[in-house]
Amino acid sequence: MLEVRNILMRIVAVFAASGLSVIGAGSLFGIDALTAAFIAGTIGVASVVESLARSFLDDGRLSNTEINEAFSKVDKAKGP
C-alpha cells in the first residue's frame, strides 16, 4: 500500500512539474495559462502511466527499478 501511495504522490508531482513549466510559454501562443498547464500536466502523467503499464504487462509486477525508470523519463532536471 505504501508503494501505491508513493506512485500516486509522484504522479501528482509530475503533473505539477510538467504543468508549471509551460505556463509562460502558453501565453506566447495565446493559450490560456490554466489550459496550457492542464495539457502539459496531462501529457506528463500519461507518459508515466503508459510506461508503468508497459512494465506491468511484462511480468505482472512493478519493481522499484521499473517505477524509477518510468518517472525518470519525465524528469528533465535529472539528465542522462
mmCIF file of C-alpha atoms in Angstrom:
data_model
loop_
_atom_site.group_PDB
_atom_site.id
_atom_site.type_symbol
_atom_site.label_atom_id
_atom_site.label_comp_id
_atom_site.label_asym_id
_atom_site.label_seq_id
_atom_site.Cartn_x
_atom_site.Cartn_y
_atom_site.Cartn_z
ATOM 1 C CA MET A 1 0.000 0.000 0.000
ATOM 2 C CA LEU A 2 2.909 2.329 0.745
ATOM 3 C CA GLU A 3 4.226 1.753 -2.787
ATOM 4 C CA VAL A 4 0.875 2.734 -4.335
ATOM 5 C CA ARG A 5 0.817 5.928 -2.272
ATOM 6 C CA ASN A 6 4.369 6.720 -3.378
ATOM 7 C CA ILE A 7 3.428 6.241 -7.043
ATOM 8 C CA LEU A 8 0.319 8.428 -6.693
ATOM 9 C CA MET A 9 2.241 11.220 -4.979
ATOM 10 C CA ARG A 10 4.934 11.074 -7.650
ATOM 11 C CA ILE A 11 2.248 11.282 -10.356
ATOM 12 C CA VAL A 12 0.891 14.435 -8.703
ATOM 13 C CA ALA A 13 4.439 15.828 -8.690
ATOM 14 C CA VAL A 14 4.828 15.017 -12.408
ATOM 15 C CA PHE A 15 1.570 16.845 -13.146
ATOM 16 C CA ALA A 16 2.700 19.898 -11.179
ATOM 17 C CA ALA A 17 6.214 19.990 -12.624
ATOM 18 C CA SER A 18 5.029 19.476 -16.191
ATOM 19 C CA GLY A 19 2.154 21.910 -15.877
ATOM 20 C CA LEU A 20 4.019 24.728 -14.185
ATOM 21 C CA SER A 21 6.872 24.604 -16.675
ATOM 22 C CA VAL A 22 4.671 25.753 -19.604
ATOM 23 C CA ILE A 23 2.522 28.478 -18.098
ATOM 24 C CA GLY A 24 4.646 31.262 -19.569
ATOM 25 C CA ALA A 25 5.173 29.518 -22.893
ATOM 26 C CA GLY A 26 1.443 29.101 -23.451
ATOM 27 C CA SER A 27 0.880 32.842 -23.293
ATOM 28 C CA LEU A 28 3.263 33.336 -26.221
ATOM 29 C CA PHE A 29 0.832 31.426 -28.440
ATOM 30 C CA GLY A 30 -2.360 32.897 -26.991
ATOM 31 C CA ILE A 31 -3.248 29.841 -24.913
ATOM 32 C CA ASP A 32 -4.841 30.371 -21.515
ATOM 33 C CA ALA A 33 -2.356 29.628 -18.700
ATOM 34 C CA LEU A 34 -4.616 27.085 -16.988
ATOM 35 C CA THR A 35 -5.299 25.284 -20.252
ATOM 36 C CA ALA A 36 -1.589 25.110 -21.094
ATOM 37 C CA ALA A 37 -0.747 23.825 -17.598
ATOM 38 C CA PHE A 38 -3.524 21.218 -17.705
ATOM 39 C CA ILE A 39 -2.493 19.910 -21.129
ATOM 40 C CA ALA A 40 1.210 19.722 -20.227
ATOM 41 C CA GLY A 41 0.459 18.065 -16.878
ATOM 42 C CA THR A 42 -1.821 15.523 -18.506
ATOM 43 C CA ILE A 43 0.774 14.664 -21.147
ATOM 44 C CA GLY A 44 3.438 14.176 -18.456
ATOM 45 C CA VAL A 45 1.185 11.922 -16.392
ATOM 46 C CA ALA A 46 0.103 9.944 -19.463
ATOM 47 C CA SER A 47 3.732 9.269 -20.317
ATOM 48 C CA VAL A 48 4.449 7.903 -16.835
ATOM 49 C CA VAL A 49 1.263 5.821 -16.661
ATOM 50 C CA GLU A 50 1.960 4.321 -20.096
ATOM 51 C CA SER A 51 5.491 3.372 -19.061
ATOM 52 C CA LEU A 52 4.243 1.815 -15.818
ATOM 53 C CA ALA A 53 1.540 -0.113 -17.685
ATOM 54 C CA ARG A 54 4.024 -1.475 -20.223
ATOM 55 C CA SER A 55 6.376 -2.579 -17.438
ATOM 56 C CA PHE A 56 3.488 -4.238 -15.598
ATOM 57 C CA LEU A 57 2.439 -6.106 -18.734
ATOM 58 C CA ASP A 58 5.866 -7.733 -18.977
ATOM 59 C CA ASP A 59 5.586 -9.824 -15.817
ATOM 60 C CA GLY A 60 2.549 -8.682 -13.833
ATOM 61 C CA ARG A 61 4.506 -6.715 -11.241
ATOM 62 C CA LEU A 62 6.442 -3.483 -10.926
ATOM 63 C CA SER A 63 9.916 -3.423 -9.451
ATOM 64 C CA ASN A 64 11.401 -0.306 -7.870
ATOM 65 C CA THR A 65 13.748 -0.032 -10.843
ATOM 66 C CA GLU A 66 10.834 -0.061 -13.299
ATOM 67 C CA ILE A 67 8.987 2.557 -11.278
ATOM 68 C CA ASN A 68 12.026 4.815 -11.070
ATOM 69 C CA GLU A 69 12.709 4.423 -14.799
ATOM 70 C CA ALA A 70 9.130 5.421 -15.644
ATOM 71 C CA PHE A 71 9.407 8.609 -13.620
ATOM 72 C CA SER A 72 12.914 9.461 -14.801
ATOM 73 C CA LYS A 73 11.618 9.754 -18.368
ATOM 74 C CA VAL A 74 9.764 12.957 -17.462
ATOM 75 C CA ASP A 75 12.324 14.300 -15.015
ATOM 76 C CA LYS A 76 14.117 16.808 -17.238
ATOM 77 C CA ALA A 77 16.421 18.014 -14.470
ATOM 78 C CA LYS A 78 17.756 14.520 -13.821
ATOM 79 C CA GLY A 79 19.627 14.276 -17.110
ATOM 80 C CA PRO A 80 21.084 11.142 -18.739
#
